[in-house]
């Protein structure tokens, strides 16, 4: 049986919830309804994955949280978003960084004309704890990403896709975040590199205590590294559960694990097909 009811309330019981998205609706250009009542919660200290195919609404959800929709003519028209119990919809992205929430955008965003090290240092611009702390954190980032140390004087625009993704995550770490919203870290990268980057995300989570909400099309990798997952289809959460349970769920296996994009069916198709079958029998 498909379990299609979002269970945000049941998610990660007993753990402190850092972020809660309650039934939000997002409309672009006043007419295009993209999120149709999305709810999710992110417990402190966990890695939560937001999964789904092209155009499901993953990036829109992350941008709604970090208040980046306005520049895209998008609006949250219903629902609420709270961080540590307080509504954050009126904060600017810079205010959010001060509160400890940093977004790493889709597509390895770096400042191309700056060196790798200059990019990393831009991540510390809101900090007020002095040059020594910044220097220590730069060292911490280089320990997690030795490749960035080797490339520190290279212009970011000339580094590889994988190095740019590392640079984008390293830059977020320089703000000493409590939570990172990570959009599609696997995008365009070879499998081995994806594995390496997820491994570092897991270490940052375990050793530095950073909470992650990550959006991914790569269900397979994401469910191996995350603790909890939500599956988004056409702007709705169609399933959620502990990553281990989702990995073993027959429907998730059929639709999201080990199938090509061409062969991927949707939960909704199956639902209506089963409904039809019931109707006929
Ligand atoms: N600025 C915008 N104006 C209008 N529609 C948009 C805008 N941005 C996104 N959309 C639409 O909203 C839907 C969700 O897009 P979104 O980028 O959130 O999906 P996604 O799950 O991140 O997909 P992908 O995996 O391809 O990155 C898509 O149908 C997309 O075309
Ligand atoms: Mg996206």
PDB file of N, CA and C and ligand atoms in Angstrom, residues 58-59 106 183-184, ligand 2:
ATOM      1  N   UNK A  58      11.444  21.372  -5.367  1.00  0.00           N
ATOM      2  CA  UNK A  58      12.461  21.307  -4.308  1.00  0.00           C
ATOM      3  C   UNK A  58      13.127  22.674  -4.106  1.00  0.00           C
ATOM      4  N   UNK A  59      13.627  23.245  -5.214  1.00  0.00           N
ATOM      5  CA  UNK A  59      14.314  24.545  -5.115  1.00  0.00           C
ATOM      6  C   UNK A  59      13.350  25.618  -4.615  1.00  0.00           C
ATOM      7  N   UNK A 106      21.681  25.931  -5.978  1.00  0.00           N
ATOM      8  CA  UNK A 106      21.834  24.927  -7.018  1.00  0.00           C
ATOM      9  C   UNK A 106      22.888  25.395  -8.023  1.00  0.00           C
ATOM     10  N   UNK A 183      21.130  22.811  -2.000  1.00  0.00           N
ATOM     11  CA  UNK A 183      20.300  22.486  -3.165  1.00  0.00           C
ATOM     12  C   UNK A 183      21.077  21.680  -4.199  1.00  0.00           C
ATOM     13  N   UNK A 184      20.703  20.425  -4.359  1.00  0.00           N
ATOM     14  CA  UNK A 184      21.202  19.538  -5.413  1.00  0.00           C
ATOM     15  C   UNK A 184      22.733  19.460  -5.482  1.00  0.00           C
TER      16      UNK A 184
HETATM   17 MG1  LIG B   2      15.992  22.504  -8.220  1.00  0.00          MG
END
